[in-house]
Coordinates of C-alpha atoms and ligand atoms in Angstrom, one line a residue:
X1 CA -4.2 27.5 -17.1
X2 CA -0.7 28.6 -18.5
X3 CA 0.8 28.5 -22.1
X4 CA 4.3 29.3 -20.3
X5 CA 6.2 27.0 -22.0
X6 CA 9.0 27.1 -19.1
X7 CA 6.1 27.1 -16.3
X8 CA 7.8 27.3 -12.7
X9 CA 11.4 28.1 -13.6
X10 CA 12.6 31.7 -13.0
X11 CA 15.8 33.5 -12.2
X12 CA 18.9 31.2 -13.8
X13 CA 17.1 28.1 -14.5
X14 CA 14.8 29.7 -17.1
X15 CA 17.6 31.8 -18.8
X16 CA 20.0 28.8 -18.8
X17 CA 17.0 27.3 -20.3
X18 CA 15.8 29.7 -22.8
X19 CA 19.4 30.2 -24.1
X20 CA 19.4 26.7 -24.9
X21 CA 16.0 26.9 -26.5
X22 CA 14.3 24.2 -24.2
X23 CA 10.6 23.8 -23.4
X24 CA 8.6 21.5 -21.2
X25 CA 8.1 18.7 -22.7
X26 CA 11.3 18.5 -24.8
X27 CA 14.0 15.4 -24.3
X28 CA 16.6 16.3 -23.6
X29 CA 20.2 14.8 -22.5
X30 CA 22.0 16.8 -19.3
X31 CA 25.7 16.5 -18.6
X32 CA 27.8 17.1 -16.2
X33 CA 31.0 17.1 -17.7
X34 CA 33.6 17.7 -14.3
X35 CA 31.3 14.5 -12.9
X36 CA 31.0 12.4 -16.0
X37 CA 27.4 12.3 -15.3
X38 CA 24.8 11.9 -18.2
X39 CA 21.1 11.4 -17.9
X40 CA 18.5 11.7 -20.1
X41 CA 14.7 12.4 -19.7
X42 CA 11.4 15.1 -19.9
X43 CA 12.0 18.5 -19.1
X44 CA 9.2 18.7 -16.2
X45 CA 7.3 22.0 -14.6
X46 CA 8.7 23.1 -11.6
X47 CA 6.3 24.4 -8.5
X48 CA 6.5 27.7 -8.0
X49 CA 7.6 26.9 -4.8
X50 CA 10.6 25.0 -5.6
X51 CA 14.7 26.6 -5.3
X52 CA 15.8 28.3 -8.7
X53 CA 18.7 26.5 -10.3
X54 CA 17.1 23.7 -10.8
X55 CA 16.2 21.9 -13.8
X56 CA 13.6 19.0 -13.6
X57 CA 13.0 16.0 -15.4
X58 CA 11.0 12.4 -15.6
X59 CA 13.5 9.4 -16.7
X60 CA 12.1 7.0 -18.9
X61 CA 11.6 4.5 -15.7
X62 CA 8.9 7.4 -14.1
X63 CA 11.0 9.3 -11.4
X64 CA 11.2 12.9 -11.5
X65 CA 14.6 13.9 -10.7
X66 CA 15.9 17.5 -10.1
X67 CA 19.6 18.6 -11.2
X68 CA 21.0 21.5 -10.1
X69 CA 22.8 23.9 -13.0
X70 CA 26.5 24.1 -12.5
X71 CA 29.1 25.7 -14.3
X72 CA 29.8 22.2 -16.4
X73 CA 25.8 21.4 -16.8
X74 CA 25.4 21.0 -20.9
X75 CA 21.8 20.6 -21.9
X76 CA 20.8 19.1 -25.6
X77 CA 17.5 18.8 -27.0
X78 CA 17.1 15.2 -28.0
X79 CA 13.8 15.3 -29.5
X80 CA 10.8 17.7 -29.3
X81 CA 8.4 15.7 -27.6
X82 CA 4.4 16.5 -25.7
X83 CA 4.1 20.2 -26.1
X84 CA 0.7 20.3 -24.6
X85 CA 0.5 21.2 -21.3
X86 CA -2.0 22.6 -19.3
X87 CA -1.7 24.1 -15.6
X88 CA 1.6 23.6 -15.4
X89 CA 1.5 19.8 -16.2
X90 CA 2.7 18.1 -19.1
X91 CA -0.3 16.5 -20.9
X92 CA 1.5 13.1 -23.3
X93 CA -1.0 11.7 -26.0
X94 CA -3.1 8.8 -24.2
X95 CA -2.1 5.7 -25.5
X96 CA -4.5 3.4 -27.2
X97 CA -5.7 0.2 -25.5
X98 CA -4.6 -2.8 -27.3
X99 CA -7.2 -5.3 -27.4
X100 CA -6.2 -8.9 -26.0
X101 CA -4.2 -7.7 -23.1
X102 CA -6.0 -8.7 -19.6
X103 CA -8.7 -6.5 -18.5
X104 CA -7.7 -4.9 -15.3
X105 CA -9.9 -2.6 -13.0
X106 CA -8.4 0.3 -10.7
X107 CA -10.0 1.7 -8.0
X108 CA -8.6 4.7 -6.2
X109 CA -9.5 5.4 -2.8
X110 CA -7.1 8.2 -1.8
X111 CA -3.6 8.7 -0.5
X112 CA -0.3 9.9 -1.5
X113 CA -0.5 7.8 -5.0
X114 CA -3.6 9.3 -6.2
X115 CA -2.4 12.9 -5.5
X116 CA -0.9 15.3 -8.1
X117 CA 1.2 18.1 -7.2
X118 CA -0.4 21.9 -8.1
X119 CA 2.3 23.2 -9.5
X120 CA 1.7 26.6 -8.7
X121 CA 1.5 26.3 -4.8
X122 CA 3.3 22.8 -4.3
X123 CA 0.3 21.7 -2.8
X124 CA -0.9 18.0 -3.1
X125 CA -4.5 17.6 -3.7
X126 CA -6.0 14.1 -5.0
X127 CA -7.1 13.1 -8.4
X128 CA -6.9 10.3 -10.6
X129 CA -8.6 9.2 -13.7
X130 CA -7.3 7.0 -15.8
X131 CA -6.4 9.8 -18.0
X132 CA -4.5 10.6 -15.6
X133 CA -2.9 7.6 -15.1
X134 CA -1.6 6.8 -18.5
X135 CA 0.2 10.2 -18.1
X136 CA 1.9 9.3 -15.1
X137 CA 2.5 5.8 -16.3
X138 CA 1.7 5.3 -20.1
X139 CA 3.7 1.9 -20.2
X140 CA 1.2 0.3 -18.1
X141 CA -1.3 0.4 -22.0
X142 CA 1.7 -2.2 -22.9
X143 CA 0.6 -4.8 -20.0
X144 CA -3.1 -4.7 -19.4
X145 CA -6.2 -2.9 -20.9
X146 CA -7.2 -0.9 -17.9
X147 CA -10.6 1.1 -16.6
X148 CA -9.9 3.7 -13.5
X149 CA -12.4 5.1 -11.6
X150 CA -12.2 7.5 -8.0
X151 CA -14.2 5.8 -5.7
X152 CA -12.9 7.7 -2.4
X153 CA -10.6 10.3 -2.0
X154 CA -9.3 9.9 1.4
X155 CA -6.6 9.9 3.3
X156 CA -6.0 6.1 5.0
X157 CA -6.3 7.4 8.3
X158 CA -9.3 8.2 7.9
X159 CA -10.8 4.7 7.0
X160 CA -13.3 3.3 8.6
X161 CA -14.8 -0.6 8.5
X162 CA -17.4 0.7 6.8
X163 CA -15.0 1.7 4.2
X164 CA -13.9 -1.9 3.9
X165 CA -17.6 -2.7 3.1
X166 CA -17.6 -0.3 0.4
X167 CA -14.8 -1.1 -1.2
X168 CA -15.0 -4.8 -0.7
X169 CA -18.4 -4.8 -2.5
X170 CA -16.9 -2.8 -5.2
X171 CA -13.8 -5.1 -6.0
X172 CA -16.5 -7.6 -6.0
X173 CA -19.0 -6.1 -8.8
X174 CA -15.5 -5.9 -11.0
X175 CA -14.9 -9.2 -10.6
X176 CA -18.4 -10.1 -11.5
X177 CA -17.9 -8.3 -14.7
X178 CA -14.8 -10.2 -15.8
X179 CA -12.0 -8.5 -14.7
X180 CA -8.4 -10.5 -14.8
X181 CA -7.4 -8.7 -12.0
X182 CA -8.2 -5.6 -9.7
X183 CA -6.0 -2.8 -8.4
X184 CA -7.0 -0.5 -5.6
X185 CA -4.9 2.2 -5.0
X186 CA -4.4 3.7 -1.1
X187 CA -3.1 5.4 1.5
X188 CA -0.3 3.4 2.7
X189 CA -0.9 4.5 6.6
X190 CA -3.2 1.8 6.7
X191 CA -3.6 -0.3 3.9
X192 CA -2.4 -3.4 5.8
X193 CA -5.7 -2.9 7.8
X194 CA -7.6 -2.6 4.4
X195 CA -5.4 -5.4 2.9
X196 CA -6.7 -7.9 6.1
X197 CA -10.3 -6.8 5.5
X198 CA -10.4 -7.4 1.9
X199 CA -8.6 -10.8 2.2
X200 CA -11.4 -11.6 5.1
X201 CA -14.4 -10.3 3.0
X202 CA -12.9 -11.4 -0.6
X203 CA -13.2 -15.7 -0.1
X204 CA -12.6 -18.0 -2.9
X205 CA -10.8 -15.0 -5.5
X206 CA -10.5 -16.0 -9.0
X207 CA -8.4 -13.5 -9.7
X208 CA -5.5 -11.1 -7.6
X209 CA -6.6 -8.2 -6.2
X210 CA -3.4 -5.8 -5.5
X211 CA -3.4 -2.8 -2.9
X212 CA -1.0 -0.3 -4.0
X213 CA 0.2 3.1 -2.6
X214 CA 3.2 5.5 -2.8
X215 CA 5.2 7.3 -0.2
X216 CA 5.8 10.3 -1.9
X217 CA 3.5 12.2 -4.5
X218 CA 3.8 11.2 -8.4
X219 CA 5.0 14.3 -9.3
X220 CA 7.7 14.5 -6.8
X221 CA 11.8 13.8 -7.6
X222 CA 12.1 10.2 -6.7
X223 CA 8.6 9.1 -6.4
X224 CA 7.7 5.8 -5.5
X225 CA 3.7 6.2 -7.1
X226 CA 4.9 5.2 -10.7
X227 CA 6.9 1.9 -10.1
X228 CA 4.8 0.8 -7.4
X229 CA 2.2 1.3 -9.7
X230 CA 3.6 -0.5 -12.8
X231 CA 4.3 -3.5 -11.0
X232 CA 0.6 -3.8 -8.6
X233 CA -0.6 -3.6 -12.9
X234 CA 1.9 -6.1 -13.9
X235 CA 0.4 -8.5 -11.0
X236 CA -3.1 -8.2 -11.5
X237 CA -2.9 -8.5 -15.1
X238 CA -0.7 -11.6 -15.0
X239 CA 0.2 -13.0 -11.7
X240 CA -0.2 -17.2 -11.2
X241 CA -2.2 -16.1 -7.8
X242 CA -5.4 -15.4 -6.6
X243 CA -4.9 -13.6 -4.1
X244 CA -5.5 -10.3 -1.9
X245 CA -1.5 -8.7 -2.2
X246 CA -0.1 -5.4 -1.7
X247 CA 2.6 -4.5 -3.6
X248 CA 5.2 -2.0 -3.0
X249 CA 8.9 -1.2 -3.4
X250 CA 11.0 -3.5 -2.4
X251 CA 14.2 -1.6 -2.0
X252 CA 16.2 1.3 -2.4
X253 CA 17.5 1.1 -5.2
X254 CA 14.3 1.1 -7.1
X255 CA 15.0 -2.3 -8.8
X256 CA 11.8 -4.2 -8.1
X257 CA 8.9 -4.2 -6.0
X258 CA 7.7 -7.1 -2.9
X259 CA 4.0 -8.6 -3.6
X260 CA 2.9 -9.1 0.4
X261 CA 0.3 -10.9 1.5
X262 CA -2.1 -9.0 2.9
X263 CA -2.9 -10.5 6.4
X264 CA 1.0 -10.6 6.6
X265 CA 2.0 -7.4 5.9
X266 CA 2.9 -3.5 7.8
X267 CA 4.1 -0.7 7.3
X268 CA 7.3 -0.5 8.9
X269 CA 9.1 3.0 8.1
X270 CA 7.1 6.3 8.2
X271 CA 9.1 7.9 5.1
X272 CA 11.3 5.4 3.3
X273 CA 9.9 3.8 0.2
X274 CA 10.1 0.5 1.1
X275 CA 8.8 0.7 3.8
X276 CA 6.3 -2.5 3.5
X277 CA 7.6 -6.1 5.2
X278 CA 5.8 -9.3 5.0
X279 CA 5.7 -10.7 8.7
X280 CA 6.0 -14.1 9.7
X281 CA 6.1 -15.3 6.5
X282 CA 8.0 -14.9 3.1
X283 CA 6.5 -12.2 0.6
X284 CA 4.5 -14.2 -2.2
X285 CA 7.2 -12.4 -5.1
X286 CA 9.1 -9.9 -6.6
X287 CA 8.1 -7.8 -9.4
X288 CA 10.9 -6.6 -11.4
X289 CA 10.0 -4.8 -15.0
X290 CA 9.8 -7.4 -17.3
X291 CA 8.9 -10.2 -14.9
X292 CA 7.6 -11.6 -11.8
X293 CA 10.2 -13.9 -9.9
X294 CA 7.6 -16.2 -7.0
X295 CA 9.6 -16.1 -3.9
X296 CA 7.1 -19.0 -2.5
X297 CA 5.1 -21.7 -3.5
X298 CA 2.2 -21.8 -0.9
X299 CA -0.4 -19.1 -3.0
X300 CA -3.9 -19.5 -4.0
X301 CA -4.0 -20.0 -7.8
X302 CA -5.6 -17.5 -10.5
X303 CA -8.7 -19.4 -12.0
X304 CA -11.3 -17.6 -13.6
X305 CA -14.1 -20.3 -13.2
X306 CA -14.4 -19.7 -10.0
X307 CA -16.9 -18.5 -8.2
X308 CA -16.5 -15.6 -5.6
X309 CA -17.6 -15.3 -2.0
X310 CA -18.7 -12.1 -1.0
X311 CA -18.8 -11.4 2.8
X312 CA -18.0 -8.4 3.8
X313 CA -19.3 -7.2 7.2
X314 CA -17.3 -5.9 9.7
X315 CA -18.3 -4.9 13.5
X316 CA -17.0 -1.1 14.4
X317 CA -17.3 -2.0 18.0
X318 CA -14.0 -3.7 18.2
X319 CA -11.0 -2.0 20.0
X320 CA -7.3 -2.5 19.6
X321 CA -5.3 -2.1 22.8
X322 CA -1.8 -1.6 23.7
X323 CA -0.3 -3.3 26.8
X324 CA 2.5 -1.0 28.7
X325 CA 3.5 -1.1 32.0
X326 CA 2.2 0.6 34.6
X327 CA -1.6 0.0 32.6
X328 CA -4.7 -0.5 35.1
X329 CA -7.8 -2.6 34.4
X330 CA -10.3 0.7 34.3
X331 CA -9.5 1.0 30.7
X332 CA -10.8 -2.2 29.9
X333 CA -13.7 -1.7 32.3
X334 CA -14.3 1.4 30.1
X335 CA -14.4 -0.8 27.3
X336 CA -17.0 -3.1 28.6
X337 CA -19.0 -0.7 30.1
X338 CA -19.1 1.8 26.6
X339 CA -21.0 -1.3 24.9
X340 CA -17.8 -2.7 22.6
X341 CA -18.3 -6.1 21.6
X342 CA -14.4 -7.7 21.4
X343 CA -11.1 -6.6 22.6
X344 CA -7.9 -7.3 20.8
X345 CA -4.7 -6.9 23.2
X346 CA -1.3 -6.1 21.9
X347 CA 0.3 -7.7 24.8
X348 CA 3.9 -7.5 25.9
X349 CA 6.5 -10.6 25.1
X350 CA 5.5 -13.8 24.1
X351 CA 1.6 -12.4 25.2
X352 CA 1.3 -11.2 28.6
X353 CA 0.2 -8.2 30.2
X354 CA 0.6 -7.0 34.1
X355 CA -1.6 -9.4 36.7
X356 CA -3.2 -6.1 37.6
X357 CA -5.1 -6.2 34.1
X358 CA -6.8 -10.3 35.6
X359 CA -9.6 -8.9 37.4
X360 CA -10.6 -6.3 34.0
X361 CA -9.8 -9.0 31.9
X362 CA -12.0 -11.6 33.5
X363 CA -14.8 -10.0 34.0
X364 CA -15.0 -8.8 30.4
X365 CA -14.5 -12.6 29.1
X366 CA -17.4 -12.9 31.7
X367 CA -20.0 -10.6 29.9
X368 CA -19.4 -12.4 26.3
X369 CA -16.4 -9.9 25.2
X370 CA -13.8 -12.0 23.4
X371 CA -10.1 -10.6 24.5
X372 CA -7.6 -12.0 22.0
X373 CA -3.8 -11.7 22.5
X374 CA -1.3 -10.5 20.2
X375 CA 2.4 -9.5 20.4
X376 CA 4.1 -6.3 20.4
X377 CA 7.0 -8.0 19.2
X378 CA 5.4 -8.2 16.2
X379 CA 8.0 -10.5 14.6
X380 CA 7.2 -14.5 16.3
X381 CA 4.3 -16.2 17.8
X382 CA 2.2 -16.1 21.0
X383 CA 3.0 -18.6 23.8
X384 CA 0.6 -18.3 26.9
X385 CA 1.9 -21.7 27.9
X386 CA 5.9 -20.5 29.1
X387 CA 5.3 -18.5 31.7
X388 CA 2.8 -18.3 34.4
X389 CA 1.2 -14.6 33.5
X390 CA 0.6 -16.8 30.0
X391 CA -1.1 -19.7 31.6
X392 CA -2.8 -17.4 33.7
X393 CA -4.5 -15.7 30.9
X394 CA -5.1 -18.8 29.1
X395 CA -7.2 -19.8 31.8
X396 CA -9.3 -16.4 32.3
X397 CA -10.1 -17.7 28.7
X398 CA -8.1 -15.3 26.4
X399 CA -7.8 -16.4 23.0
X400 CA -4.0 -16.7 22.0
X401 CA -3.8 -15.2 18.4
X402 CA -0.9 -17.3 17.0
X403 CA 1.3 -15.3 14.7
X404 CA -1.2 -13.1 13.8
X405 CA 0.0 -9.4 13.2
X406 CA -2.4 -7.5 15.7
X407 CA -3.9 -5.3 13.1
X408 CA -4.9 -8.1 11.3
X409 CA -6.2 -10.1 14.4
X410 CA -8.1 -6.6 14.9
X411 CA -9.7 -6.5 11.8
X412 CA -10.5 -10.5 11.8
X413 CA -12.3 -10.0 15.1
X414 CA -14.7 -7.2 13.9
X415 CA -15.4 -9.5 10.8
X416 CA -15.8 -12.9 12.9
X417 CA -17.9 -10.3 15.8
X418 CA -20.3 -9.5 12.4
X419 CA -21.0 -12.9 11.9
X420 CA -21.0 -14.6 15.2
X421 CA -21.4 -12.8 19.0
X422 CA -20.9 -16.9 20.8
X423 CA -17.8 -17.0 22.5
X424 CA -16.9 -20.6 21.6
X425 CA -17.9 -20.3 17.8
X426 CA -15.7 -17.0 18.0
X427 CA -12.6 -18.7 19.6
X428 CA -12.9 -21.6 16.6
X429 CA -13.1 -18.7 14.2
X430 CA -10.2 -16.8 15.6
X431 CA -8.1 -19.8 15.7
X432 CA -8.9 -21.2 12.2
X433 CA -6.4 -19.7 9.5
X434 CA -8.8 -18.3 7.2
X435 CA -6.8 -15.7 4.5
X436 CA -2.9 -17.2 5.6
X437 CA -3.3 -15.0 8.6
X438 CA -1.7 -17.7 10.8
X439 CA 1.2 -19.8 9.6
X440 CA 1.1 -23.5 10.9
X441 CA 4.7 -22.5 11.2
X442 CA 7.2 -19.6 12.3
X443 CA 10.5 -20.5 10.1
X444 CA 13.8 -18.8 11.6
X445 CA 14.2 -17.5 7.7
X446 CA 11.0 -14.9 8.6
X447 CA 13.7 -12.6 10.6
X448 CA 15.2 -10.6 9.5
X449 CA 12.4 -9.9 7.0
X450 CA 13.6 -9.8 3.2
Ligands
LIG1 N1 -1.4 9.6 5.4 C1 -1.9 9.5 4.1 C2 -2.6 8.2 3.8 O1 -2.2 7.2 4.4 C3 -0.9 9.9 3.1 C4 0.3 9.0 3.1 C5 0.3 8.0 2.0 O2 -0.6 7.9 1.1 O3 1.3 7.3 2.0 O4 -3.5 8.1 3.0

């Protein structure tokens, strides 16, 4: 707890500050008069941890930005604005529900969105309530009456199927209740895994159900967590679909955000914050501020009468297994012999894998273990019918997976392999489109992605 009112800022910062008689909290308007550079915004903390001569603030659209003090910086209070803080972070008056707006429910699970920075070692730790949220984001009380609640904090690595049980069960109960939409917020490592098991588990939606993360912390210069988070609101509460979506920036210019669908979507860049592309298909929208533009016509639509299908069990005894040359069939033997129940190959092309993988291969089919084939490529569709390694395969009885991305084909086989163990009833299953996991067609407009 500090009553600091300049928390963080030392050395020429805090007396370039203090001269000027600015607090945390203030508005205040920053030029740079050599650069003809105005901006205007909160006067943030700044982590102990953080270079002097800096001075940062939140603009009105949620980013934190630093600006460094030069010799034409000019600083003037706007207006005198949240002067509580507490530890170092700025605590704004929670805004007051308004009644009528759609009811949305927000489930954190963990990740980079639901982490705060401690601004006294520049750690991030996770924590959000949805105290905590309004503060981040208060306009989102102008969209949608919201309840938050923590049900995991974990990173998304460390998902499990049972997880997606958990979660899947939870999204459900909201529903149940009445919700107009659901939000769960996640790490974005893997929330295109989670995104595929929800849209699996979560059949006949009345309502969208958006997964949401951020790629860099909310109280980090140029964060991504209050946008993305804005706009996965802005969906649930009043999107025409029903459908399971994750929503993320859409470029990087921070203008609007992509709605994915979630058995088409991956994470595609480790840092950058659009890092999320729909695959084999177009995303279902963009979500600007004011508006949602649909980008296609071929959604699920929002209809509160009816009546949800819950069914969410997933096998854990399902691997996912990259081809590479030079790979021998005792992996796969491994497999087999260690008890798994389906293998899901991430073959090389249009699906093949080297003839010295046949033998492994067959024999596994052999003992009841569905292999299913997916593509490295990981833009286009599998085609075991061009070349002879494909027809081979084919006829050792290895499912092709269509267009399927092979994290989604993954976690479809664990949720087929909980309902069903018969290889024919699993082959139907795998090569029915379920959740728009497979697209009857593969336009040339899919690649480049948008
Ligand atoms: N690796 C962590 C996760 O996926 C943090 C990264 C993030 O949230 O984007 O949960």
């Amino acid at each position: 707890m500090t009553e600091d009112p300049l928390f963080g800022y030392r050395g020429y910062a805090r007396t370039f500050l203090m001269s000027n008689n600015i607090k945390i909290g203030d508005r205040v308007r920053i030029k740079k008069l050599k650069e003809n550079f105005t901006v205007e915004g909160i006067v943030m903390p700044r982590s102990l941890l953080a270079e002097d001569g800096f001075i940062e603030i939140k603009l009105d659209n949620g980013y934190n930005i630093g600006i460094r003090i030069t010799d034409d910086t000019v600083i003037e209070k706007v207006k005198e604005e949240r002067k509580e803080f507490k530890g170092g972070l700025i605590v704004p008056e929670i805004p007051k529900p308004r009644p009528g707006l759609p009811k949305v429910s927000i489930i954190s699970t963990g990740g980079t969105i639901a982490s705060k920075v401690d601004y006294r070692t520049g750690a991030v730790y996770p924590a959000l309530t949805s105290e905590d949220l309004y503060r981040a984001v208060p306009e989102i009380a102008n969209i949608a009456c919201i309840e938050a609640e923590v049900l995991f904090s974990i990173f998304s690595e460390n998902m499990t199927p049972k997880h997606w049980e958990i979660i899947a069960q939870h999204v459900a109960d909201k529903i149940n209740k009445g919700f107009d939409g659901i939000v769960v917020t996640h790490g974005t490592d893997t929330m295109g895994y989670t995104a595929a098991a929800l849209s699996f588990a979560l059949q006949d939606l009345p309502v969208p159900v958006v997964l949401v993360g951020a790629q860099r912390s909310s109280d980090r210069p140029s964060s991504d967590a209050a946008i993305n988070l804005y706009s996965a609101v802005k969906v649930a509460a009043e999107a025409p679909f029903a459908e399971v979506v994750v929503v993320m920036h859409g470029s990087i210019s921070d203008d609007y955000c992509l709605v994915h669908r979630g058995t088409k979507v991956r994470k595609m860049h480790t840092s950058r914050r659009d890092a999320f592309r729909t695959v084999n298909d177009t995303p279902l929208a963009r979500v600007y501020r004011d508006r949602i533009e649909m980008l296609s016509n071929n959604y699920k639509h929002r209809d509160k009468s009816r009546r949800l299908k819950l069914k969410n069990k997933f096998d854990d005894k399902v691997v996912l297994l990259k081809v590479y040359p030079g790979m021998k069939g005792d992996i796969i033997d491994y497999i087999v012999d260690s008890g798994y129940h389906g293998i899901v190959l991430e073959g090389t092309g249009l699906g093949h894998t080297p003839e010295t993988l046949f033998p492994a291969i067959k024999r596994a089919i052999r003992e009841g273990i569905p292999v299913v084939m997916t593509s490295q490529c990981i833009w286009g569709r599998i085609n075991m019918n061009v070349y002879s390694t494909g027809r081979e395969l084919l006829s050792l009885g290895v499912i092709p997976g269509e267009d399927m991305l092979p994290e989604t084909a993954y976690v479809k086989l664990s949720w087929v392999l909980a309902q069903t163990r018969d290889l024919d009833k699993v082959r139907e299953l795998m090569l029915t489109n379920i959740a728009g996991e497979i697209n009857p067609r593969s336009l040339i407009s899919y690649y480049p992605p948008l």
